[in-house]
Amino acid sequence: MIKYFHIARIALQDHMSHIIRQATRFMVFMLQVSVMTIMWRMIYQSGYGPSEISFTNMCWYLGFAQMVLFLSPRLVSVIDYDVRSGNVAYFLTRPIPYLWMRFAEGTGALIGMCGLYFTLGTAFIYFFAGGWPDSGIMTVFVVLSSLFIASLIHLMFQLSCGLSAFWTHEANIVYYAYQKMFILFGGCYMPLSLYPSFFGGDVLKFLPFSAMMNGPCSLVFADNLGTAWVQLIFLQIFWYGVAGLLAYKIYDTCLRRVEVNGG
């Protein structure tokens, strides 16, 4: 475990050393949050906003939903490059499993992103929302803890998407399809409770996309925060295990394919 800790630490230092890149990424985050909150402000002012969700709570939901998309590093692009360039063959000869080495690097970068977005990002959402969620400031800390777990699940799925380059030779295509489903079925632009009935919102709540986005973000207007948080944690643990098992199985299949082809 010590070796993975050092890999994560080095990745954290390297990721945060690119100040211009992180600043640009954060500016895009602020733009996204601004557009979404302004759009929903117009909806509420026109009288079409959902009565069960206050504008302040909706702002926090939208801000947290955007935060999910920006927290995790683009691990899939790194793996895609390794596979297509052939560098993965070099990494496979190392005593550290390639899969978990990349996951440790992604976790280190994720921690750095959390430090930025959990502080400045939360302050920016507070500015646009005009106050804390109706349930209080403690809700924010609960949501942030859930977003960290959600980002770990997202990293696991990125591993699977990246390893698909062994077959597709272009992992970003698979990732884009996954990302679009994440945005649509995760509730990026509105809570799943507001989706039309034909979307099957009650079913979507149990999918991994909801465990990563709608579930954590919806805690801001949960009737019983403690119960909702515990239920979400169990759902996230389940999908974290499924995503990890999926990534491992794909990785194991890739190893056998390399051995069969004389790699």
PDB file of N, CA and C in Angstrom, residues 75-172:
ATOM      1  N   LEU A  75      -8.476  10.400 -16.678  1.00  0.00           N
ATOM      2  CA  LEU A  75      -7.638   9.206 -16.618  1.00  0.00           C
ATOM      3  C   LEU A  75      -7.756   8.380 -17.895  1.00  0.00           C
ATOM      4  N   VAL A  76      -8.920   8.429 -18.512  1.00  0.00           N
ATOM      5  CA  VAL A  76      -9.160   7.635 -19.716  1.00  0.00           C
ATOM      6  C   VAL A  76      -8.214   8.039 -20.842  1.00  0.00           C
ATOM      7  N   SER A  77      -7.892   9.314 -20.943  1.00  0.00           N
ATOM      8  CA  SER A  77      -6.992   9.780 -22.004  1.00  0.00           C
ATOM      9  C   SER A  77      -5.571   9.265 -21.795  1.00  0.00           C
ATOM     10  N   VAL A  78      -5.157   9.173 -20.538  1.00  0.00           N
ATOM     11  CA  VAL A  78      -3.819   8.662 -20.219  1.00  0.00           C
ATOM     12  C   VAL A  78      -3.702   7.197 -20.622  1.00  0.00           C
ATOM     13  N   ILE A  79      -4.712   6.409 -20.261  1.00  0.00           N
ATOM     14  CA  ILE A  79      -4.688   4.981 -20.591  1.00  0.00           C
ATOM     15  C   ILE A  79      -4.784   4.783 -22.098  1.00  0.00           C
ATOM     16  N   ASP A  80      -5.614   5.572 -22.743  1.00  0.00           N
ATOM     17  CA  ASP A  80      -5.762   5.480 -24.195  1.00  0.00           C
ATOM     18  C   ASP A  80      -4.422   5.736 -24.889  1.00  0.00           C
ATOM     19  N   TYR A  81      -3.698   6.734 -24.417  1.00  0.00           N
ATOM     20  CA  TYR A  81      -2.383   7.038 -24.999  1.00  0.00           C
ATOM     21  C   TYR A  81      -1.396   5.903 -24.744  1.00  0.00           C
ATOM     22  N   ASP A  82      -1.425   5.337 -23.542  1.00  0.00           N
ATOM     23  CA  ASP A  82      -0.519   4.230 -23.216  1.00  0.00           C
ATOM     24  C   ASP A  82      -0.732   3.048 -24.152  1.00  0.00           C
ATOM     25  N   VAL A  83      -1.999   2.735 -24.416  1.00  0.00           N
ATOM     26  CA  VAL A  83      -2.312   1.575 -25.252  1.00  0.00           C
ATOM     27  C   VAL A  83      -1.932   1.834 -26.705  1.00  0.00           C
ATOM     28  N   ARG A  84      -2.316   2.985 -27.226  1.00  0.00           N
ATOM     29  CA  ARG A  84      -2.084   3.264 -28.651  1.00  0.00           C
ATOM     30  C   ARG A  84      -0.611   3.529 -28.968  1.00  0.00           C
ATOM     31  N   SER A  85       0.128   4.045 -27.985  1.00  0.00           N
ATOM     32  CA  SER A  85       1.553   4.311 -28.208  1.00  0.00           C
ATOM     33  C   SER A  85       2.418   3.080 -27.956  1.00  0.00           C
ATOM     34  N   GLY A  86       1.840   2.084 -27.290  1.00  0.00           N
ATOM     35  CA  GLY A  86       2.602   0.887 -26.958  1.00  0.00           C
ATOM     36  C   GLY A  86       3.319   0.974 -25.628  1.00  0.00           C
ATOM     37  N   ASN A  87       3.189   2.104 -24.943  1.00  0.00           N
ATOM     38  CA  ASN A  87       3.855   2.267 -23.644  1.00  0.00           C
ATOM     39  C   ASN A  87       3.329   1.298 -22.597  1.00  0.00           C
ATOM     40  N   VAL A  88       2.102   0.812 -22.818  1.00  0.00           N
ATOM     41  CA  VAL A  88       1.510  -0.091 -21.838  1.00  0.00           C
ATOM     42  C   VAL A  88       2.337  -1.371 -21.711  1.00  0.00           C
ATOM     43  N   ALA A  89       3.004  -1.780 -22.789  1.00  0.00           N
ATOM     44  CA  ALA A  89       3.841  -2.985 -22.736  1.00  0.00           C
ATOM     45  C   ALA A  89       4.994  -2.802 -21.754  1.00  0.00           C
ATOM     46  N   TYR A  90       5.518  -1.588 -21.681  1.00  0.00           N
ATOM     47  CA  TYR A  90       6.595  -1.297 -20.731  1.00  0.00           C
ATOM     48  C   TYR A  90       6.072  -1.326 -19.303  1.00  0.00           C
ATOM     49  N   PHE A  91       4.886  -0.748 -19.097  1.00  0.00           N
ATOM     50  CA  PHE A  91       4.326  -0.699 -17.746  1.00  0.00           C
ATOM     51  C   PHE A  91       3.928  -2.085 -17.242  1.00  0.00           C
ATOM     52  N   LEU A  92       3.539  -2.969 -18.156  1.00  0.00           N
ATOM     53  CA  LEU A  92       3.106  -4.304 -17.747  1.00  0.00           C
ATOM     54  C   LEU A  92       4.253  -5.135 -17.195  1.00  0.00           C
ATOM     55  N   THR A  93       5.493  -4.759 -17.498  1.00  0.00           N
ATOM     56  CA  THR A  93       6.646  -5.508 -16.996  1.00  0.00           C
ATOM     57  C   THR A  93       7.039  -5.075 -15.588  1.00  0.00           C
ATOM     58  N   ARG A  94       6.433  -4.021 -15.091  1.00  0.00           N
ATOM     59  CA  ARG A  94       6.750  -3.541 -13.750  1.00  0.00           C
ATOM     60  C   ARG A  94       6.079  -4.422 -12.693  1.00  0.00           C
ATOM     61  N   PRO A  95       6.649  -4.456 -11.483  1.00  0.00           N
ATOM     62  CA  PRO A  95       6.047  -5.274 -10.415  1.00  0.00           C
ATOM     63  C   PRO A  95       4.713  -4.721  -9.918  1.00  0.00           C
ATOM     64  N   ILE A  96       4.443  -3.442 -10.183  1.00  0.00           N
ATOM     65  CA  ILE A  96       3.180  -2.838  -9.758  1.00  0.00           C
ATOM     66  C   ILE A  96       2.145  -3.031 -10.859  1.00  0.00           C
ATOM     67  N   PRO A  97       0.974  -3.607 -10.559  1.00  0.00           N
ATOM     68  CA  PRO A  97      -0.068  -3.776 -11.576  1.00  0.00           C
ATOM     69  C   PRO A  97      -0.426  -2.441 -12.225  1.00  0.00           C
ATOM     70  N   TYR A  98      -0.453  -2.433 -13.549  1.00  0.00           N
ATOM     71  CA  TYR A  98      -0.705  -1.196 -14.294  1.00  0.00           C
ATOM     72  C   TYR A  98      -2.045  -0.578 -13.915  1.00  0.00           C
ATOM     73  N   LEU A  99      -3.064  -1.420 -13.762  1.00  0.00           N
ATOM     74  CA  LEU A  99      -4.415  -0.928 -13.471  1.00  0.00           C
ATOM     75  C   LEU A  99      -4.445  -0.103 -12.199  1.00  0.00           C
ATOM     76  N   TRP A 100      -3.872  -0.641 -11.131  1.00  0.00           N
ATOM     77  CA  TRP A 100      -3.938   0.039  -9.833  1.00  0.00           C
ATOM     78  C   TRP A 100      -2.924   1.176  -9.746  1.00  0.00           C
ATOM     79  N   MET A 101      -1.872   1.115 -10.560  1.00  0.00           N
ATOM     80  CA  MET A 101      -0.947   2.238 -10.620  1.00  0.00           C
ATOM     81  C   MET A 101      -1.655   3.474 -11.174  1.00  0.00           C
ATOM     82  N   ARG A 102      -2.408   3.289 -12.260  1.00  0.00           N
ATOM     83  CA  ARG A 102      -3.144   4.406 -12.847  1.00  0.00           C
ATOM     84  C   ARG A 102      -4.262   4.883 -11.917  1.00  0.00           C
ATOM     85  N   PHE A 103      -4.879   3.957 -11.215  1.00  0.00           N
ATOM     86  CA  PHE A 103      -5.940   4.354 -10.285  1.00  0.00           C
ATOM     87  C   PHE A 103      -5.365   5.182  -9.143  1.00  0.00           C
ATOM     88  N   ALA A 104      -4.182   4.795  -8.654  1.00  0.00           N
ATOM     89  CA  ALA A 104      -3.529   5.566  -7.593  1.00  0.00           C
ATOM     90  C   ALA A 104      -3.171   6.963  -8.088  1.00  0.00           C
ATOM     91  N   GLU A 105      -2.695   7.053  -9.325  1.00  0.00           N
ATOM     92  CA  GLU A 105      -2.391   8.365  -9.898  1.00  0.00           C
ATOM     93  C   GLU A 105      -3.653   9.214 -10.004  1.00  0.00           C
ATOM     94  N   GLY A 106      -4.733   8.595 -10.459  1.00  0.00           N
ATOM     95  CA  GLY A 106      -5.994   9.317 -10.570  1.00  0.00           C
ATOM     96  C   GLY A 106      -6.512   9.779  -9.225  1.00  0.00           C
ATOM     97  N   THR A 107      -6.334   8.939  -8.200  1.00  0.00           N
ATOM     98  CA  THR A 107      -6.777   9.310  -6.854  1.00  0.00           C
ATOM     99  C   THR A 107      -5.975  10.488  -6.320  1.00  0.00           C
ATOM    100  N   GLY A 108      -4.678  10.486  -6.572  1.00  0.00           N
ATOM    101  CA  GLY A 108      -3.848  11.605  -6.134  1.00  0.00           C
ATOM    102  C   GLY A 108      -4.270  12.909  -6.777  1.00  0.00           C
ATOM    103  N   ALA A 109      -4.514  12.871  -8.094  1.00  0.00           N
ATOM    104  CA  ALA A 109      -4.981  14.070  -8.792  1.00  0.00           C
ATOM    105  C   ALA A 109      -6.358  14.481  -8.297  1.00  0.00           C
ATOM    106  N   LEU A 110      -7.203  13.500  -8.002  1.00  0.00           N
ATOM    107  CA  LEU A 110      -8.549  13.780  -7.494  1.00  0.00           C
ATOM    108  C   LEU A 110      -8.498  14.527  -6.170  1.00  0.00           C
ATOM    109  N   ILE A 111      -7.602  14.119  -5.291  1.00  0.00           N
ATOM    110  CA  ILE A 111      -7.474  14.791  -3.990  1.00  0.00           C
ATOM    111  C   ILE A 111      -7.102  16.258  -4.186  1.00  0.00           C
ATOM    112  N   GLY A 112      -6.211  16.505  -5.135  1.00  0.00           N
ATOM    113  CA  GLY A 112      -5.845  17.886  -5.424  1.00  0.00           C
ATOM    114  C   GLY A 112      -7.020  18.693  -5.944  1.00  0.00           C
ATOM    115  N   MET A 113      -7.815  18.089  -6.817  1.00  0.00           N
ATOM    116  CA  MET A 113      -8.992  18.772  -7.352  1.00  0.00           C
ATOM    117  C   MET A 113     -10.025  19.025  -6.259  1.00  0.00           C
ATOM    118  N   CYS A 114     -10.146  18.085  -5.332  1.00  0.00           N
ATOM    119  CA  CYS A 114     -11.093  18.266  -4.223  1.00  0.00           C
ATOM    120  C   CYS A 114     -10.703  19.472  -3.376  1.00  0.00           C
ATOM    121  N   GLY A 115      -9.409  19.629  -3.139  1.00  0.00           N
ATOM    122  CA  GLY A 115      -8.959  20.778  -2.362  1.00  0.00           C
ATOM    123  C   GLY A 115      -9.353  22.094  -3.002  1.00  0.00           C
ATOM    124  N   LEU A 116      -9.326  22.142  -4.336  1.00  0.00           N
ATOM    125  CA  LEU A 116      -9.683  23.365  -5.059  1.00  0.00           C
ATOM    126  C   LEU A 116     -11.189  23.587  -5.111  1.00  0.00           C
ATOM    127  N   TYR A 117     -11.915  22.563  -5.534  1.00  0.00           N
ATOM    128  CA  TYR A 117     -13.353  22.726  -5.770  1.00  0.00           C
ATOM    129  C   TYR A 117     -14.169  22.710  -4.480  1.00  0.00           C
ATOM    130  N   PHE A 118     -13.703  21.965  -3.478  1.00  0.00           N
ATOM    131  CA  PHE A 118     -14.449  21.936  -2.219  1.00  0.00           C
ATOM    132  C   PHE A 118     -14.352  23.264  -1.470  1.00  0.00           C
ATOM    133  N   THR A 119     -13.359  24.067  -1.791  1.00  0.00           N
ATOM    134  CA  THR A 119     -13.202  25.373  -1.133  1.00  0.00           C
ATOM    135  C   THR A 119     -13.708  26.498  -2.032  1.00  0.00           C
ATOM    136  N   LEU A 120     -12.966  26.780  -3.103  1.00  0.00           N
ATOM    137  CA  LEU A 120     -13.355  27.872  -3.994  1.00  0.00           C
ATOM    138  C   LEU A 120     -14.647  27.565  -4.748  1.00  0.00           C
ATOM    139  N   GLY A 121     -14.819  26.302  -5.136  1.00  0.00           N
ATOM    140  CA  GLY A 121     -16.041  25.924  -5.840  1.00  0.00           C
ATOM    141  C   GLY A 121     -17.270  26.087  -4.973  1.00  0.00           C
ATOM    142  N   THR A 122     -17.167  25.643  -3.721  1.00  0.00           N
ATOM    143  CA  THR A 122     -18.287  25.795  -2.787  1.00  0.00           C
ATOM    144  C   THR A 122     -18.587  27.264  -2.529  1.00  0.00           C
ATOM    145  N   ALA A 123     -17.548  28.074  -2.397  1.00  0.00           N
ATOM    146  CA  ALA A 123     -17.745  29.512  -2.186  1.00  0.00           C
ATOM    147  C   ALA A 123     -18.443  30.147  -3.382  1.00  0.00           C
ATOM    148  N   PHE A 124     -18.101  29.703  -4.582  1.00  0.00           N
ATOM    149  CA  PHE A 124     -18.732  30.251  -5.784  1.00  0.00           C
ATOM    150  C   PHE A 124     -20.209  29.872  -5.847  1.00  0.00           C
ATOM    151  N   ILE A 125     -20.522  28.626  -5.505  1.00  0.00           N
ATOM    152  CA  ILE A 125     -21.926  28.198  -5.490  1.00  0.00           C
ATOM    153  C   ILE A 125     -22.706  28.987  -4.446  1.00  0.00           C
ATOM    154  N   TYR A 126     -22.097  29.210  -3.288  1.00  0.00           N
ATOM    155  CA  TYR A 126     -22.736  29.997  -2.226  1.00  0.00           C
ATOM    156  C   TYR A 126     -23.068  31.399  -2.731  1.00  0.00           C
ATOM    157  N   PHE A 127     -22.161  31.976  -3.497  1.00  0.00           N
ATOM    158  CA  PHE A 127     -22.372  33.324  -4.037  1.00  0.00           C
ATOM    159  C   PHE A 127     -23.591  33.362  -4.952  1.00  0.00           C
ATOM    160  N   PHE A 128     -23.722  32.366  -5.826  1.00  0.00           N
ATOM    161  CA  PHE A 128     -24.841  32.361  -6.764  1.00  0.00           C
ATOM    162  C   PHE A 128     -26.145  31.947  -6.095  1.00  0.00           C
ATOM    163  N   ALA A 129     -26.053  31.040  -5.116  1.00  0.00           N
ATOM    164  CA  ALA A 129     -27.272  30.596  -4.430  1.00  0.00           C
ATOM    165  C   ALA A 129     -27.792  31.653  -3.469  1.00  0.00           C
ATOM    166  N   GLY A 130     -26.916  32.513  -2.996  1.00  0.00           N
ATOM    167  CA  GLY A 130     -27.326  33.562  -2.064  1.00  0.00           C
ATOM    168  C   GLY A 130     -27.465  33.085  -0.637  1.00  0.00           C
ATOM    169  N   GLY A 131     -26.922  31.926  -0.330  1.00  0.00           N
ATOM    170  CA  GLY A 131     -26.991  31.399   1.035  1.00  0.00           C
ATOM    171  C   GLY A 131     -26.759  29.904   1.047  1.00  0.00           C
ATOM    172  N   TRP A 132     -26.779  29.338   2.246  1.00  0.00           N
ATOM    173  CA  TRP A 132     -26.606  27.891   2.394  1.00  0.00           C
ATOM    174  C   TRP A 132     -27.907  27.175   2.058  1.00  0.00           C
ATOM    175  N   PRO A 133     -27.854  25.863   1.812  1.00  0.00           N
ATOM    176  CA  PRO A 133     -29.094  25.116   1.568  1.00  0.00           C
ATOM    177  C   PRO A 133     -30.078  25.290   2.722  1.00  0.00           C
ATOM    178  N   ASP A 134     -31.344  25.086   2.445  1.00  0.00           N
ATOM    179  CA  ASP A 134     -32.377  25.272   3.465  1.00  0.00           C
ATOM    180  C   ASP A 134     -32.154  24.378   4.677  1.00  0.00           C
ATOM    181  N   SER A 135     -31.513  23.227   4.468  1.00  0.00           N
ATOM    182  CA  SER A 135     -31.274  22.290   5.567  1.00  0.00           C
ATOM    183  C   SER A 135     -30.030  22.629   6.376  1.00  0.00           C
ATOM    184  N   GLY A 136     -29.270  23.653   5.967  1.00  0.00           N
ATOM    185  CA  GLY A 136     -28.128  24.092   6.754  1.00  0.00           C
ATOM    186  C   GLY A 136     -26.785  23.760   6.131  1.00  0.00           C
ATOM    187  N   ILE A 137     -25.739  24.314   6.725  1.00  0.00           N
ATOM    188  CA  ILE A 137     -24.386  24.155   6.199  1.00  0.00           C
ATOM    189  C   ILE A 137     -23.868  22.726   6.343  1.00  0.00           C
ATOM    190  N   MET A 138     -24.362  21.984   7.335  1.00  0.00           N
ATOM    191  CA  MET A 138     -23.900  20.613   7.529  1.00  0.00           C
ATOM    192  C   MET A 138     -24.191  19.756   6.306  1.00  0.00           C
ATOM    193  N   THR A 139     -25.280  20.069   5.608  1.00  0.00           N
ATOM    194  CA  THR A 139     -25.629  19.326   4.400  1.00  0.00           C
ATOM    195  C   THR A 139     -24.524  19.423   3.361  1.00  0.00           C
ATOM    196  N   VAL A 140     -23.896  20.575   3.281  1.00  0.00           N
ATOM    197  CA  VAL A 140     -22.822  20.781   2.304  1.00  0.00           C
ATOM    198  C   VAL A 140     -21.670  19.816   2.564  1.00  0.00           C
ATOM    199  N   PHE A 141     -21.278  19.663   3.819  1.00  0.00           N
ATOM    200  CA  PHE A 141     -20.181  18.754   4.158  1.00  0.00           C
ATOM    201  C   PHE A 141     -20.547  17.302   3.853  1.00  0.00           C
ATOM    202  N   VAL A 142     -21.800  16.944   4.098  1.00  0.00           N
ATOM    203  CA  VAL A 142     -22.253  15.581   3.805  1.00  0.00           C
ATOM    204  C   VAL A 142     -22.206  15.325   2.301  1.00  0.00           C
ATOM    205  N   VAL A 143     -22.668  16.294   1.529  1.00  0.00           N
ATOM    206  CA  VAL A 143     -22.660  16.148   0.073  1.00  0.00           C
ATOM    207  C   VAL A 143     -21.231  16.040  -0.454  1.00  0.00           C
ATOM    208  N   LEU A 144     -20.339  16.869   0.053  1.00  0.00           N
ATOM    209  CA  LEU A 144     -18.947  16.844  -0.414  1.00  0.00           C
ATOM    210  C   LEU A 144     -18.285  15.496  -0.148  1.00  0.00           C
ATOM    211  N   SER A 145     -18.578  14.901   1.004  1.00  0.00           N
ATOM    212  CA  SER A 145     -18.016  13.576   1.299  1.00  0.00           C
ATOM    213  C   SER A 145     -18.540  12.533   0.318  1.00  0.00           C
ATOM    214  N   SER A 146     -19.802  12.674  -0.066  1.00  0.00           N
ATOM    215  CA  SER A 146     -20.400  11.741  -1.025  1.00  0.00           C
ATOM    216  C   SER A 146     -19.848  11.966  -2.427  1.00  0.00           C
ATOM    217  N   LEU A 147     -19.535  13.216  -2.745  1.00  0.00           N
ATOM    218  CA  LEU A 147     -18.971  13.515  -4.063  1.00  0.00           C
ATOM    219  C   LEU A 147     -17.582  12.903  -4.229  1.00  0.00           C
ATOM    220  N   PHE A 148     -16.830  12.810  -3.143  1.00  0.00           N
ATOM    221  CA  PHE A 148     -15.508  12.186  -3.220  1.00  0.00           C
ATOM    222  C   PHE A 148     -15.639  10.710  -3.579  1.00  0.00           C
ATOM    223  N   ILE A 149     -16.566  10.018  -2.919  1.00  0.00           N
ATOM    224  CA  ILE A 149     -16.791   8.600  -3.236  1.00  0.00           C
ATOM    225  C   ILE A 149     -17.298   8.460  -4.664  1.00  0.00           C
ATOM    226  N   ALA A 150     -18.197   9.366  -5.064  1.00  0.00           N
ATOM    227  CA  ALA A 150     -18.724   9.338  -6.428  1.00  0.00           C
ATOM    228  C   ALA A 150     -17.603   9.487  -7.453  1.00  0.00           C
ATOM    229  N   SER A 151     -16.638  10.326  -7.156  1.00  0.00           N
ATOM    230  CA  SER A 151     -15.515  10.543  -8.073  1.00  0.00           C
ATOM    231  C   SER A 151     -14.619   9.312  -8.165  1.00  0.00           C
ATOM    232  N   LEU A 152     -14.496   8.574  -7.069  1.00  0.00           N
ATOM    233  CA  LEU A 152     -13.733   7.320  -7.109  1.00  0.00           C
ATOM    234  C   LEU A 152     -14.421   6.302  -8.014  1.00  0.00           C
ATOM    235  N   ILE A 153     -15.746   6.248  -7.951  1.00  0.00           N
ATOM    236  CA  ILE A 153     -16.500   5.359  -8.840  1.00  0.00           C
ATOM    237  C   ILE A 153     -16.285   5.778 -10.287  1.00  0.00           C
ATOM    238  N   HIS A 154     -16.316   7.083 -10.511  1.00  0.00           N
ATOM    239  CA  HIS A 154     -16.104   7.619 -11.862  1.00  0.00           C
ATOM    240  C   HIS A 154     -14.719   7.236 -12.384  1.00  0.00           C
ATOM    241  N   LEU A 155     -13.708   7.263 -11.516  1.00  0.00           N
ATOM    242  CA  LEU A 155     -12.364   6.847 -11.915  1.00  0.00           C
ATOM    243  C   LEU A 155     -12.342   5.379 -12.323  1.00  0.00           C
ATOM    244  N   MET A 156     -13.071   4.548 -11.585  1.00  0.00           N
ATOM    245  CA  MET A 156     -13.132   3.127 -11.911  1.00  0.00           C
ATOM    246  C   MET A 156     -13.719   2.911 -13.302  1.00  0.00           C
ATOM    247  N   PHE A 157     -14.791   3.626 -13.607  1.00  0.00           N
ATOM    248  CA  PHE A 157     -15.393   3.487 -14.937  1.00  0.00           C
ATOM    249  C   PHE A 157     -14.474   4.045 -16.019  1.00  0.00           C
ATOM    250  N   GLN A 158     -13.690   5.056 -15.680  1.00  0.00           N
ATOM    251  CA  GLN A 158     -12.721   5.574 -16.641  1.00  0.00           C
ATOM    252  C   GLN A 158     -11.654   4.529 -16.964  1.00  0.00           C
ATOM    253  N   LEU A 159     -11.273   3.739 -15.968  1.00  0.00           N
ATOM    254  CA  LEU A 159     -10.315   2.657 -16.210  1.00  0.00           C
ATOM    255  C   LEU A 159     -10.850   1.695 -17.264  1.00  0.00           C
ATOM    256  N   SER A 160     -12.120   1.321 -17.119  1.00  0.00           N
ATOM    257  CA  SER A 160     -12.738   0.397 -18.078  1.00  0.00           C
ATOM    258  C   SER A 160     -12.802   1.017 -19.467  1.00  0.00           C
ATOM    259  N   CYS A 161     -13.204   2.286 -19.526  1.00  0.00           N
ATOM    260  CA  CYS A 161     -13.276   2.975 -20.824  1.00  0.00           C
ATOM    261  C   CYS A 161     -11.895   3.070 -21.466  1.00  0.00           C
ATOM    262  N   GLY A 162     -10.883   3.365 -20.667  1.00  0.00           N
ATOM    263  CA  GLY A 162      -9.533   3.485 -21.200  1.00  0.00           C
ATOM    264  C   GLY A 162      -9.000   2.170 -21.740  1.00  0.00           C
ATOM    265  N   LEU A 163      -9.263   1.085 -21.021  1.00  0.00           N
ATOM    266  CA  LEU A 163      -8.781  -0.228 -21.452  1.00  0.00           C
ATOM    267  C   LEU A 163      -9.492  -0.723 -22.701  1.00  0.00           C
ATOM    268  N   SER A 164     -10.635  -0.123 -23.028  1.00  0.00           N
ATOM    269  CA  SER A 164     -11.347  -0.521 -24.249  1.00  0.00           C
ATOM    270  C   SER A 164     -10.528  -0.208 -25.495  1.00  0.00           C
ATOM    271  N   ALA A 165      -9.481   0.592 -25.359  1.00  0.00           N
ATOM    272  CA  ALA A 165      -8.612   0.921 -26.495  1.00  0.00           C
ATOM    273  C   ALA A 165      -7.930  -0.318 -27.060  1.00  0.00           C
ATOM    274  N   PHE A 166      -7.834  -1.400 -26.277  1.00  0.00           N
ATOM    275  CA  PHE A 166      -7.263  -2.647 -26.774  1.00  0.00           C
ATOM    276  C   PHE A 166      -8.083  -3.198 -27.937  1.00  0.00           C
ATOM    277  N   TRP A 167      -9.391  -2.868 -27.964  1.00  0.00           N
ATOM    278  CA  TRP A 167     -10.274  -3.355 -29.021  1.00  0.00           C
ATOM    279  C   TRP A 167     -10.688  -2.247 -29.993  1.00  0.00           C
ATOM    280  N   THR A 168     -11.000  -1.085 -29.461  1.00  0.00           N
ATOM    281  CA  THR A 168     -11.510   0.003 -30.305  1.00  0.00           C
ATOM    282  C   THR A 168     -10.408   0.867 -30.902  1.00  0.00           C
ATOM    283  N   HIS A 169      -9.215   0.839 -30.288  1.00  0.00           N
ATOM    284  CA  HIS A 169      -8.084   1.685 -30.694  1.00  0.00           C
ATOM    285  C   HIS A 169      -8.389   3.176 -30.540  1.00  0.00           C
ATOM    286  N   GLU A 170      -9.462   3.496 -29.868  1.00  0.00           N
ATOM    287  CA  GLU A 170      -9.836   4.890 -29.609  1.00  0.00           C
ATOM    288  C   GLU A 170     -10.781   4.908 -28.410  1.00  0.00           C
ATOM    289  N   ALA A 171     -10.196   4.931 -27.212  1.00  0.00           N
ATOM    290  CA  ALA A 171     -10.989   4.819 -25.989  1.00  0.00           C
ATOM    291  C   ALA A 171     -11.889   6.026 -25.764  1.00  0.00           C
ATOM    292  N   ASN A 172     -11.514   7.170 -26.318  1.00  0.00           N
ATOM    293  CA  ASN A 172     -12.309   8.371 -26.088  1.00  0.00           C
ATOM    294  C   ASN A 172     -13.711   8.246 -26.662  1.00  0.00           C
TER     295      ASN A 172
END
